[in-house]
Amino acid sequence: MERGRERKTVFLRLTVCIILQCLVNCVTGSEKLTITPPNGKVELRESRTFICKVEKGDADSILWYDIDDEEVEETDHIRIEGNEYQSQLRIINADPEVNGMYRCVASLDNGEDLRKSITISVIQDPKFENTPPVQEFEEGSDAAVLCHVVGIPDPIVSWEYHQEIVQSERYSILSNGTLVIKHIQASDAGTYQCIGSIRERSVRTPWPITVKVKYIPTFESSEPQVLYSWLGNPVNISCTVRGYPEPNITWSWNSLDLGDIGDISKHSTDIRSVLQVRVSSPEEFSEYRCTATNAQGSASHTVQLREGGFPGIPRQLRAEPHSTTVRVAFDPPGEDSGIPVLGYWLEWRQNSSWEWNRTRIDNEYYLVTGLQPYTPYQFRVSAINGRGDGNYSDIVSARTLSSREPDRPRVSTRNESTGNDIRIFFKDVENGGSPVLRHLIRYKEVEADEWYNVTVNDSSSDSYLLKNLNWDSVYELEIEAENRNGRSVTTYLNVSIPPRPPAAAVGQKPRVGTAGVVGIILVIFVVLLLLVDIVCYRTRRCGILMCLSASLLERSDIERKGLDREADESSDRTTSFTDRCPPLPTVSKHC
């Protein structure tokens, strides 16, 4: 009870002290002078009011003074309004002339003066004036790209074109921000960035300016100067030009003005005009002129349209025979008819009395298959273009080889999803004139001596799967193809098996081998034997444990007797063991 009263007394005393402190503060020395807003930055041409106020009290007067301690006078940009509670300094249509420090002074009833100062700064972010967004210049002139930036304080002007422009022989930046490019070229055209920066406030304002260069039209040098066609075949004659201002494109034929009849397409700075000529008479194989004109001048591009011919004769026809195939190769025609070669006709037959077999090919080589072994064949080839077929080459003869063993197979391998299974793919290039009957596979680990042999008898099968190879090993493979004439040359290959992944990674449970199963059975047998012996020991006082315990007890008795001779000790142990442990037949009888 007494402790509770003491606590209440202490609490009441603290409460009284706090109340008294608040009353004293309210009566004396609690006044505070504030200016709102506290930030004196004012945007140019903006109006803002700063309020000076005495907190928690009144004042006889609140006045504003400048840096020279003279009372602020009203101007076109400054107004003073207030009462005994507050005074307002109003900035109207802010101008740099109002910059400076202003001090608010409040005179209290007790004769004390409160002072508070604020610095007013008129600011302006970079602003671009009299800066055209598009400016044009004559090619070869010294271009002055205008950029007039104003701001408070004065901004720093820099330029970018793909990257920052630095002072050099070609580029210079004047004090007024103008960028000068000496001997400006068409390649200088593009979008430039004039950047006004005020470092004091970390302000960076860009202004894009498109620079255009006036120049005489120029033609794309890759345009062909000669084109070929034939009667009845329409042909497109084109020209690609660039220039500024954008040029007008016209066509003429044998000095006859055709006007701007071409189909126009535009891409970036390029203008492409396409004139389609329907060749209906020999007179149209003539000269066509593309003329581009703008205010800077004109330029022309001439295209000769000529009559194209049939393709020339392929050269150097060669035939490499095998048992049932012949590899044919040749060189393209040496004569240029003006019309691109589209392909070739390849023909072959057994002798002059047979009809030609024919196939169209796209390249200058081909493997003719399905031939008879040890049989003469004739080959010839002609070229094809848009106008038609050319003349045939000279006939080349070749005799296929006699039946023999196949060529060595082409082999590739692939690891299956299990990881240690390898699928072998084999492809027979040449069967030697007799069908492949089987594939023979031999494999072993690199460091092993024993080879494993596999025969794939299904001739239609092109692969074989080797299963359950050893993890983290390298295998040697030998593959042969066999037909009725014999075996092919051996194809050699090495394959690698990766380390065994965790069982969960391959979706398999850990496997237990034969040794593991035998070990598990032995462990179970030993455990059961121990359990039976323990039961015999506890119930019948017999078994192996009983014999061991009796032997240990006898040894302890002999040590206490202090026998020194080894022979007597051995005899006593034998007698004691016989007396204490029943004979084995007796143990078996009870258990």
Coordinates of C-alpha atoms in Angstrom, one line a residue:
M1 CA 0.0 0.0 0.0
E2 CA 2.8 2.4 0.9
R3 CA 4.6 1.7 -2.4
G4 CA 1.4 2.5 -4.3
R5 CA 1.0 5.8 -2.6
E6 CA 4.6 6.7 -3.3
R7 CA 4.1 6.0 -7.0
K8 CA 1.0 8.1 -7.1
T9 CA 2.8 11.0 -5.4
V10 CA 5.7 10.9 -7.9
F11 CA 3.2 10.8 -10.9
L12 CA 1.3 13.8 -9.5
R13 CA 4.5 15.8 -9.0
L14 CA 5.7 15.1 -12.6
T15 CA 2.3 16.1 -14.0
V16 CA 2.4 19.4 -12.1
C17 CA 5.9 20.2 -13.3
I18 CA 5.0 19.5 -16.9
I19 CA 1.9 21.8 -16.7
L20 CA 3.9 24.5 -15.0
Q21 CA 6.6 24.3 -17.7
C22 CA 4.0 24.6 -20.5
L23 CA 2.5 27.7 -18.8
V24 CA 5.9 29.3 -18.4
N25 CA 6.8 28.6 -22.1
C26 CA 3.5 30.0 -23.2
V27 CA 4.0 33.2 -21.2
T28 CA 7.7 33.9 -21.9
G29 CA 10.1 33.3 -24.8
S30 CA 8.0 30.9 -26.9
E31 CA 7.6 33.1 -30.0
K32 CA 9.1 32.0 -33.3
L33 CA 9.4 33.7 -36.6
T34 CA 8.9 31.7 -39.8
I35 CA 8.9 32.4 -43.6
T36 CA 6.7 30.3 -45.9
P37 CA 7.7 28.9 -48.3
P38 CA 11.3 28.5 -47.1
N39 CA 12.6 28.0 -50.7
G40 CA 13.3 31.3 -52.3
K41 CA 13.7 30.1 -55.9
V42 CA 11.1 31.7 -58.3
E43 CA 10.7 30.8 -62.0
L44 CA 11.1 33.8 -64.4
R45 CA 7.8 35.6 -65.0
E46 CA 6.2 33.6 -62.1
S47 CA 4.4 35.2 -59.2
R48 CA 4.9 34.0 -55.6
T49 CA 4.1 35.2 -52.1
F50 CA 6.4 34.8 -49.1
I51 CA 4.6 35.0 -45.7
C52 CA 6.5 36.1 -42.6
K53 CA 4.6 35.1 -39.4
V54 CA 5.2 35.1 -35.7
E55 CA 4.3 31.7 -34.2
K56 CA 2.6 31.6 -30.8
G57 CA 2.4 35.3 -30.3
D58 CA 1.7 38.8 -31.6
A59 CA 4.0 41.6 -32.8
D60 CA 3.8 45.3 -32.7
S61 CA 5.1 45.4 -36.3
I62 CA 6.5 43.1 -39.0
L63 CA 8.7 44.7 -41.6
W64 CA 10.9 43.6 -44.6
Y65 CA 14.4 44.9 -45.1
D66 CA 16.9 44.4 -47.9
I67 CA 20.6 43.5 -47.6
D68 CA 21.5 47.1 -46.9
D69 CA 19.1 47.1 -43.9
E70 CA 16.8 49.5 -45.7
E71 CA 13.1 48.9 -45.6
V72 CA 11.9 47.2 -48.8
E73 CA 10.1 49.5 -51.1
E74 CA 7.3 48.4 -53.5
T75 CA 8.1 48.3 -57.2
D76 CA 6.4 46.8 -60.3
H77 CA 7.6 43.4 -59.2
I78 CA 7.4 43.7 -55.4
R79 CA 4.4 44.3 -53.1
I80 CA 4.2 44.4 -49.3
E81 CA 1.0 43.5 -47.4
G82 CA 0.5 42.6 -43.8
N83 CA -0.9 43.2 -40.2
E84 CA 0.2 42.5 -36.6
Y85 CA 0.1 38.8 -37.2
Q86 CA 2.0 38.4 -40.5
S87 CA 3.6 40.3 -43.4
Q88 CA 3.5 39.2 -47.1
L89 CA 6.3 39.8 -49.6
R90 CA 4.7 39.3 -53.0
I91 CA 6.9 38.8 -56.1
I92 CA 4.9 39.7 -59.2
N93 CA 6.0 38.6 -62.7
A94 CA 9.4 37.7 -61.3
D95 CA 12.4 39.5 -62.9
P96 CA 16.1 39.1 -62.1
E97 CA 16.1 42.5 -60.5
V98 CA 14.3 41.1 -57.4
N99 CA 17.3 38.8 -56.7
G100 CA 18.8 39.2 -53.3
M101 CA 18.5 38.5 -49.6
Y102 CA 15.4 39.8 -47.7
R103 CA 15.2 40.0 -43.9
C104 CA 11.9 39.9 -42.0
V105 CA 12.0 41.7 -38.6
A106 CA 9.2 41.3 -36.1
S107 CA 9.1 43.7 -33.0
L108 CA 7.4 42.1 -30.0
D109 CA 5.5 43.7 -27.1
N110 CA 8.3 43.0 -24.7
G111 CA 10.8 45.0 -26.8
E112 CA 12.4 41.9 -28.4
D113 CA 13.1 41.7 -32.1
L114 CA 12.8 38.4 -34.1
R115 CA 14.7 38.2 -37.4
K116 CA 14.4 35.7 -40.3
S117 CA 16.1 35.9 -43.7
I118 CA 15.4 34.4 -47.1
T119 CA 17.4 34.6 -50.4
I120 CA 15.2 35.1 -53.5
S121 CA 16.7 33.8 -56.7
V122 CA 14.9 34.1 -60.1
I123 CA 15.7 31.0 -62.2
Q124 CA 14.9 29.8 -65.7
D125 CA 15.4 26.4 -67.2
P126 CA 17.1 26.3 -70.6
K127 CA 14.8 27.6 -73.3
F128 CA 15.4 27.6 -77.0
E129 CA 14.5 30.8 -78.8
N130 CA 14.8 31.6 -82.6
T131 CA 16.1 28.0 -83.2
P132 CA 14.5 26.5 -86.3
P133 CA 14.0 22.7 -85.9
V134 CA 14.9 22.2 -89.6
Q135 CA 17.9 24.0 -91.2
E136 CA 19.1 23.6 -94.8
F137 CA 22.5 24.3 -96.3
E138 CA 24.3 24.1 -99.7
E139 CA 26.7 21.2 -100.1
G140 CA 30.3 22.3 -99.8
S141 CA 29.5 25.5 -97.8
D142 CA 30.4 26.3 -94.2
A143 CA 27.2 25.5 -92.4
A144 CA 26.3 27.5 -89.3
V145 CA 23.6 25.5 -87.4
L146 CA 21.8 28.0 -85.2
C147 CA 21.0 27.2 -81.6
H148 CA 20.0 30.1 -79.2
V149 CA 19.5 29.0 -75.6
V150 CA 18.5 31.3 -72.7
G151 CA 18.2 30.5 -69.0
I152 CA 19.1 31.8 -65.6
P153 CA 21.9 31.4 -64.9
D154 CA 23.2 31.3 -68.5
P155 CA 23.2 27.8 -69.9
I156 CA 26.2 26.0 -71.3
V157 CA 25.6 24.8 -74.9
S158 CA 26.9 21.4 -76.3
W159 CA 26.1 19.4 -79.4
E160 CA 25.6 15.7 -80.2
Y161 CA 25.5 13.8 -83.5
H162 CA 25.5 10.1 -82.9
Q163 CA 28.0 11.1 -80.1
E164 CA 29.2 14.3 -78.5
I165 CA 30.8 16.7 -80.9
V166 CA 34.2 18.1 -79.9
Q167 CA 36.1 21.0 -81.4
S168 CA 38.1 19.9 -84.5
E169 CA 39.1 21.1 -87.9
R170 CA 35.5 20.4 -89.2
Y171 CA 33.5 21.2 -86.2
S172 CA 33.5 24.4 -84.0
I173 CA 31.0 25.7 -81.4
L174 CA 30.8 29.5 -81.2
S175 CA 30.2 31.4 -77.9
N176 CA 26.5 32.0 -78.9
G177 CA 25.9 28.2 -79.2
T178 CA 26.1 28.0 -83.0
L179 CA 27.6 24.9 -84.5
V180 CA 29.8 25.5 -87.6
I181 CA 30.4 22.6 -90.0
K182 CA 33.1 23.3 -92.6
H183 CA 32.5 22.1 -96.2
I184 CA 29.3 20.3 -95.3
Q185 CA 28.6 17.2 -97.3
A186 CA 25.5 15.1 -98.0
S187 CA 26.7 12.5 -95.5
D188 CA 26.5 15.2 -92.7
A189 CA 22.7 15.4 -93.1
G190 CA 20.7 14.1 -90.1
T191 CA 19.3 15.0 -86.7
Y192 CA 21.6 16.9 -84.4
Q193 CA 21.0 17.6 -80.7
C194 CA 21.6 21.0 -79.3
I195 CA 21.8 20.7 -75.5
G196 CA 21.5 23.5 -72.9
S197 CA 22.9 22.7 -69.5
I198 CA 22.7 24.5 -66.1
R199 CA 25.2 22.7 -64.0
E200 CA 24.3 24.5 -60.7
R201 CA 20.9 22.7 -60.8
S202 CA 21.9 19.6 -62.9
V203 CA 19.5 20.6 -65.6
R204 CA 20.1 19.3 -69.1
T205 CA 17.6 20.1 -71.9
P206 CA 18.1 18.8 -75.5
W207 CA 16.6 20.3 -78.7
P208 CA 16.6 18.3 -81.9
I209 CA 17.6 20.0 -85.1
T210 CA 17.3 18.4 -88.5
V211 CA 20.1 19.4 -90.8
K212 CA 19.4 19.0 -94.6
V213 CA 22.1 19.4 -97.2
K214 CA 21.1 20.4 -100.8
Y215 CA 23.0 18.5 -103.4
I216 CA 22.8 17.3 -107.0
P217 CA 21.2 13.9 -107.5
T218 CA 23.5 10.9 -107.5
F219 CA 22.8 7.4 -108.7
E220 CA 23.5 4.1 -106.9
S221 CA 26.7 2.7 -108.4
S222 CA 25.5 -0.9 -108.1
E223 CA 22.7 -0.4 -110.7
P224 CA 23.4 -2.5 -113.9
Q225 CA 24.4 -0.7 -117.1
V226 CA 23.5 -3.6 -119.4
L227 CA 20.4 -5.8 -119.3
Y228 CA 19.4 -8.8 -121.5
S229 CA 16.0 -10.0 -122.6
W230 CA 14.3 -11.5 -125.6
L231 CA 11.2 -10.9 -127.8
G232 CA 8.0 -11.4 -125.9
N233 CA 9.7 -11.2 -122.5
P234 CA 9.0 -8.1 -120.3
V235 CA 12.0 -6.7 -118.5
N236 CA 12.2 -4.2 -115.6
I237 CA 14.8 -1.4 -116.0
S238 CA 15.5 0.5 -112.8
C239 CA 17.5 3.3 -111.4
T240 CA 18.1 4.3 -107.7
V241 CA 18.9 7.9 -107.0
R242 CA 19.2 10.2 -104.0
G243 CA 19.3 14.0 -103.7
Y244 CA 17.9 17.0 -101.9
P245 CA 15.6 18.6 -102.6
E246 CA 13.8 15.4 -103.7
P247 CA 14.6 15.0 -107.5
N248 CA 12.1 14.4 -110.2
I249 CA 12.8 11.2 -112.3
T250 CA 12.1 10.9 -116.0
W251 CA 12.9 8.3 -118.7
S252 CA 13.9 8.5 -122.3
W253 CA 14.3 5.9 -125.1
N254 CA 16.6 6.6 -128.0
S255 CA 16.5 10.3 -127.1
L256 CA 12.7 10.1 -127.1
D257 CA 11.3 11.6 -123.9
L258 CA 9.0 9.1 -122.1
G259 CA 8.3 11.4 -119.1
D260 CA 7.9 10.2 -115.5
I261 CA 6.3 6.9 -116.3
G262 CA 8.3 4.8 -114.0
D263 CA 6.9 3.3 -110.8
I264 CA 8.4 5.2 -107.9
S265 CA 9.2 3.7 -104.5
K266 CA 11.0 5.5 -101.6
H267 CA 13.2 4.1 -98.9
S268 CA 14.9 6.5 -96.5
T269 CA 16.9 8.9 -98.7
D270 CA 16.8 6.6 -101.8
I271 CA 14.2 7.0 -104.6
R272 CA 13.8 4.0 -107.0
S273 CA 12.1 4.3 -110.4
V274 CA 11.2 1.1 -112.3
L275 CA 10.4 1.2 -116.0
Q276 CA 8.8 -2.0 -117.4
V277 CA 9.5 -2.6 -121.1
R278 CA 7.4 -5.2 -122.9
V279 CA 9.9 -6.3 -125.6
S280 CA 7.6 -6.7 -128.7
S281 CA 10.0 -5.6 -131.4
P282 CA 13.8 -5.6 -132.1
E283 CA 13.8 -1.8 -132.0
E284 CA 13.2 -1.9 -128.3
F285 CA 16.6 -3.4 -127.8
S286 CA 18.2 0.0 -127.4
E287 CA 19.4 2.6 -124.9
Y288 CA 17.2 3.8 -122.0
R289 CA 18.2 6.9 -119.9
C290 CA 17.0 7.7 -116.4
T291 CA 17.4 11.4 -115.6
A292 CA 17.0 12.9 -112.0
T293 CA 16.6 16.7 -111.6
N294 CA 16.2 19.0 -108.6
A295 CA 17.0 22.7 -107.9
Q296 CA 20.7 21.9 -107.5
G297 CA 21.1 20.3 -111.0
S298 CA 20.5 17.0 -112.8
A299 CA 22.2 13.7 -113.5
S300 CA 21.6 10.7 -115.8
H301 CA 22.1 7.0 -115.7
T302 CA 22.1 4.9 -119.0
V303 CA 21.0 1.3 -119.4
Q304 CA 21.6 -0.7 -122.5
L305 CA 18.9 -3.3 -123.2
R306 CA 20.2 -6.1 -125.4
E307 CA 18.9 -9.3 -126.8
G308 CA 20.0 -12.3 -124.9
G309 CA 20.8 -15.7 -126.4
F310 CA 20.4 -19.3 -125.4
P311 CA 22.9 -20.6 -122.8
G312 CA 26.3 -21.8 -123.8
I313 CA 27.5 -25.4 -123.7
P314 CA 28.7 -26.8 -120.3
R315 CA 32.4 -27.5 -120.3
Q316 CA 34.7 -30.3 -119.0
L317 CA 32.1 -33.0 -118.6
R318 CA 33.5 -35.8 -116.3
A319 CA 32.2 -39.2 -115.2
E320 CA 33.5 -41.1 -112.3
P321 CA 32.1 -44.7 -112.3
H322 CA 31.4 -47.1 -109.5
S323 CA 29.5 -50.4 -109.5
T324 CA 26.0 -49.1 -109.7
T325 CA 26.5 -45.3 -109.7
V326 CA 28.4 -42.7 -111.7
R327 CA 29.3 -39.3 -110.3
V328 CA 29.0 -36.7 -113.1
A329 CA 30.6 -33.2 -112.8
F330 CA 31.2 -30.4 -115.3
D331 CA 32.0 -26.7 -115.5
P332 CA 29.4 -24.0 -116.3
P333 CA 29.3 -22.5 -119.8
G334 CA 32.1 -20.2 -120.7
E335 CA 30.0 -18.1 -123.1
D336 CA 27.9 -15.4 -121.5
S337 CA 24.5 -15.1 -123.2
G338 CA 23.5 -12.3 -120.9
I339 CA 20.7 -14.4 -119.4
P340 CA 21.4 -16.2 -116.1
V341 CA 21.6 -20.0 -116.2
L342 CA 18.7 -21.5 -114.3
G343 CA 19.7 -25.2 -114.3
Y344 CA 20.9 -28.1 -116.4
W345 CA 19.6 -31.2 -118.2
L346 CA 21.6 -34.3 -117.5
E347 CA 21.0 -37.3 -119.8
W348 CA 22.4 -40.9 -119.8
R349 CA 21.9 -44.2 -121.6
Q350 CA 23.6 -47.6 -121.9
N351 CA 24.5 -47.3 -125.6
S352 CA 23.4 -45.5 -128.7
S353 CA 20.4 -47.7 -129.3
W354 CA 18.8 -46.9 -126.0
E355 CA 16.7 -43.9 -125.2
W356 CA 18.1 -41.1 -123.1
N357 CA 17.2 -40.9 -119.4
R358 CA 16.8 -37.3 -118.3
T359 CA 16.8 -35.3 -115.0
R360 CA 17.0 -31.6 -114.2
I361 CA 19.7 -30.6 -111.8
D362 CA 20.6 -27.2 -110.2
N363 CA 24.3 -27.7 -109.6
E364 CA 27.4 -28.7 -111.7
Y365 CA 27.5 -32.2 -110.2
Y366 CA 25.2 -35.2 -109.7
L367 CA 25.3 -38.8 -108.7
V368 CA 23.4 -41.1 -111.1
T369 CA 22.2 -44.2 -109.3
G370 CA 20.5 -47.5 -110.1
L371 CA 22.9 -48.5 -112.9
Q372 CA 24.0 -52.0 -113.8
P373 CA 27.5 -53.2 -112.8
Y374 CA 30.2 -53.5 -115.4
T375 CA 28.1 -51.8 -118.1
P376 CA 29.1 -49.0 -120.4
Y377 CA 27.0 -45.7 -120.2
Q378 CA 27.0 -42.4 -122.1
F379 CA 26.4 -39.0 -120.6
R380 CA 25.7 -35.5 -121.8
V381 CA 24.5 -32.2 -120.3
S382 CA 22.9 -28.9 -121.5
A383 CA 22.2 -25.6 -119.8
I384 CA 18.9 -23.9 -119.3
N385 CA 18.1 -20.2 -119.0
G386 CA 14.9 -18.1 -119.3
R387 CA 15.0 -18.2 -123.1
G388 CA 15.3 -21.9 -123.4
D389 CA 17.7 -24.9 -123.6
G390 CA 21.2 -24.6 -124.9
N391 CA 23.1 -27.2 -127.0
Y392 CA 24.3 -30.4 -125.5
S393 CA 27.9 -31.0 -124.5
D394 CA 30.0 -33.7 -126.1
I395 CA 29.1 -37.3 -125.0
V396 CA 31.3 -38.8 -122.3
S397 CA 31.4 -42.6 -121.9
A398 CA 32.1 -44.5 -118.7
R399 CA 31.8 -48.2 -117.8
T400 CA 30.5 -49.1 -114.3
L401 CA 32.7 -51.3 -112.2
S402 CA 32.1 -55.0 -111.6
S403 CA 30.3 -56.3 -108.6
R404 CA 32.4 -56.0 -105.4
E405 CA 32.2 -55.4 -101.7
P406 CA 30.5 -52.2 -100.6
D407 CA 32.2 -49.0 -99.9
R408 CA 32.9 -48.3 -96.2
P409 CA 29.7 -47.0 -94.6
R410 CA 29.3 -43.5 -93.3
V411 CA 28.7 -43.7 -89.5
S412 CA 27.3 -41.3 -86.9
T413 CA 26.3 -41.7 -83.3
R414 CA 23.8 -40.2 -80.8
N415 CA 23.5 -40.6 -77.1
E416 CA 20.0 -41.7 -76.1
S417 CA 18.1 -40.2 -73.1
T418 CA 19.3 -43.0 -70.7
G419 CA 22.9 -41.6 -71.0
N420 CA 24.8 -44.9 -71.4
D421 CA 22.9 -46.1 -74.5
I422 CA 24.4 -45.2 -77.9
R423 CA 22.5 -45.4 -81.2
I424 CA 24.7 -46.0 -84.2
F425 CA 23.6 -44.7 -87.6
F426 CA 25.1 -46.1 -90.8
K427 CA 24.6 -45.1 -94.4
D428 CA 25.9 -47.0 -97.4
V429 CA 27.2 -44.8 -100.2
E430 CA 27.9 -47.5 -102.7
N431 CA 26.8 -51.1 -102.4
G432 CA 29.3 -52.4 -104.9
G433 CA 26.6 -53.7 -107.3
S434 CA 25.1 -56.1 -104.8
P435 CA 22.6 -55.2 -102.0
V436 CA 24.1 -54.8 -98.6
L437 CA 23.0 -57.9 -96.5
R438 CA 24.2 -56.9 -93.1
H439 CA 26.3 -54.6 -91.0
L440 CA 28.9 -55.9 -88.6
I441 CA 29.6 -53.9 -85.4
R442 CA 32.6 -54.6 -83.1
Y443 CA 33.1 -52.5 -79.9
K444 CA 35.0 -52.4 -76.7
E445 CA 36.3 -50.0 -74.1
V446 CA 39.6 -48.4 -75.1
E447 CA 41.5 -50.0 -72.2
A448 CA 39.8 -53.4 -72.5
D449 CA 41.1 -56.4 -74.5
E450 CA 37.8 -58.2 -75.2
W451 CA 35.8 -57.2 -78.3
Y452 CA 32.0 -57.6 -78.5
N453 CA 30.5 -58.4 -81.9
V454 CA 27.0 -57.5 -83.2
T455 CA 25.5 -58.4 -86.5
V456 CA 22.6 -56.3 -87.9
N457 CA 21.0 -58.6 -90.5
D458 CA 18.1 -56.3 -91.4
S459 CA 19.4 -54.5 -94.5
S460 CA 16.6 -52.0 -94.3
S461 CA 17.6 -50.8 -90.9
D462 CA 19.9 -47.8 -90.8
S463 CA 20.7 -47.8 -87.1
Y464 CA 21.5 -50.0 -84.1
L465 CA 21.3 -49.3 -80.3
L466 CA 24.1 -50.3 -78.0
K467 CA 22.7 -50.6 -74.5
N468 CA 24.0 -50.5 -70.9
L469 CA 27.5 -49.3 -71.7
N470 CA 29.8 -48.5 -68.8
W471 CA 29.6 -45.0 -67.4
D472 CA 32.4 -42.6 -67.7
S473 CA 34.2 -44.5 -70.4
V474 CA 35.4 -44.3 -74.1
Y475 CA 34.5 -47.0 -76.6
E476 CA 36.1 -48.0 -79.9
L477 CA 33.7 -48.9 -82.7
E478 CA 34.4 -50.7 -85.9
I479 CA 31.6 -51.0 -88.5
E480 CA 31.6 -52.9 -91.8
A481 CA 29.0 -53.4 -94.5
E482 CA 28.7 -56.8 -96.2
N483 CA 27.2 -58.0 -99.4
R484 CA 27.5 -61.3 -101.3
N485 CA 30.9 -60.2 -102.6
G486 CA 32.5 -59.5 -99.3
R487 CA 32.9 -56.9 -96.6
S488 CA 33.7 -53.3 -97.0
V489 CA 36.7 -51.4 -95.6
T490 CA 36.3 -50.8 -91.8
T491 CA 34.9 -47.5 -90.5
Y492 CA 36.5 -46.6 -87.2
L493 CA 34.9 -44.4 -84.6
N494 CA 35.3 -43.5 -80.9
V495 CA 32.4 -42.6 -78.6
S496 CA 32.4 -41.3 -75.0
I497 CA 30.0 -42.2 -72.3
P498 CA 29.4 -39.5 -69.6
P499 CA 29.7 -40.1 -65.9
R500 CA 26.7 -41.7 -64.3
P501 CA 24.1 -39.1 -63.2
P502 CA 22.1 -39.4 -60.0
A503 CA 19.3 -42.0 -60.3
A504 CA 16.6 -39.3 -60.1
A505 CA 18.2 -37.5 -63.1
V506 CA 17.6 -40.4 -65.4
G507 CA 14.3 -41.6 -63.9
Q508 CA 15.8 -44.9 -62.6
K509 CA 16.0 -46.5 -59.2
P510 CA 19.4 -47.6 -57.9
R511 CA 20.2 -51.1 -59.0
V512 CA 21.4 -53.8 -56.6
G513 CA 23.8 -56.4 -58.2
T514 CA 24.2 -60.1 -57.4
A515 CA 26.9 -59.4 -54.8
G516 CA 24.5 -57.0 -53.1
V517 CA 21.7 -59.6 -52.9
V518 CA 24.1 -62.2 -51.4
G519 CA 25.3 -59.7 -48.9
I520 CA 21.7 -58.9 -47.8
I521 CA 20.9 -62.6 -47.4
L522 CA 24.0 -63.2 -45.2
V523 CA 23.1 -60.2 -43.0
I524 CA 19.6 -61.5 -42.5
F525 CA 20.9 -65.0 -41.7
V526 CA 23.4 -63.7 -39.1
V527 CA 20.7 -61.5 -37.5
L528 CA 18.3 -64.5 -37.2
L529 CA 21.1 -66.7 -35.8
L530 CA 21.9 -64.1 -33.1
L531 CA 18.2 -63.7 -32.2
V532 CA 17.8 -67.5 -31.8
D533 CA 21.0 -67.7 -29.7
I534 CA 19.8 -64.9 -27.4
V535 CA 16.5 -66.7 -26.9
C536 CA 18.4 -69.9 -26.0
Y537 CA 20.6 -68.0 -23.6
R538 CA 17.7 -66.3 -21.8
T539 CA 15.4 -69.4 -21.6
R540 CA 17.6 -72.5 -21.6
R541 CA 20.9 -71.0 -20.4
C542 CA 22.7 -72.5 -23.4
G543 CA 24.0 -71.6 -26.8
I544 CA 27.1 -69.7 -28.1
L545 CA 26.6 -66.7 -25.8
M546 CA 26.4 -69.1 -22.8
C547 CA 29.6 -70.8 -23.8
L548 CA 31.4 -67.4 -24.3
S549 CA 30.2 -66.1 -20.9
A550 CA 31.4 -69.3 -19.2
S551 CA 34.8 -69.1 -20.8
L552 CA 35.2 -65.5 -19.7
L553 CA 34.2 -66.3 -16.1
E554 CA 36.7 -69.2 -16.0
R555 CA 39.5 -66.9 -17.2
S556 CA 38.8 -64.5 -14.3
D557 CA 39.0 -67.4 -11.8
I558 CA 42.4 -68.5 -13.1
E559 CA 43.8 -64.9 -12.9
R560 CA 42.7 -64.7 -9.2
K561 CA 44.5 -67.9 -8.4
G562 CA 47.8 -66.4 -9.7
L563 CA 48.9 -69.4 -11.9
D564 CA 52.3 -68.8 -13.4
R565 CA 52.9 -71.7 -15.7
E566 CA 51.4 -71.5 -19.1
A567 CA 50.8 -75.3 -19.5
D568 CA 48.8 -75.5 -16.2
E569 CA 46.8 -72.4 -17.2
S570 CA 45.9 -74.1 -20.5
S571 CA 44.9 -77.4 -18.7
D572 CA 42.9 -75.6 -16.1
R573 CA 41.0 -73.5 -18.7
T574 CA 40.2 -76.7 -20.7
T575 CA 38.9 -78.5 -17.6
S576 CA 37.0 -75.5 -16.4
F577 CA 35.4 -74.9 -19.8
T578 CA 34.3 -78.6 -19.9
D579 CA 32.8 -78.5 -16.5
R580 CA 30.9 -75.2 -16.9
C581 CA 29.7 -75.4 -20.5
P582 CA 27.7 -78.5 -21.4
P583 CA 28.8 -80.4 -24.5
L584 CA 27.4 -79.2 -27.8
P585 CA 25.0 -82.1 -28.2
T586 CA 23.5 -81.2 -24.9
V587 CA 23.1 -77.6 -26.0
S588 CA 21.4 -78.7 -29.2
K589 CA 19.1 -80.9 -27.2
H590 CA 17.9 -78.1 -24.9
C591 CA 17.7 -75.5 -27.8

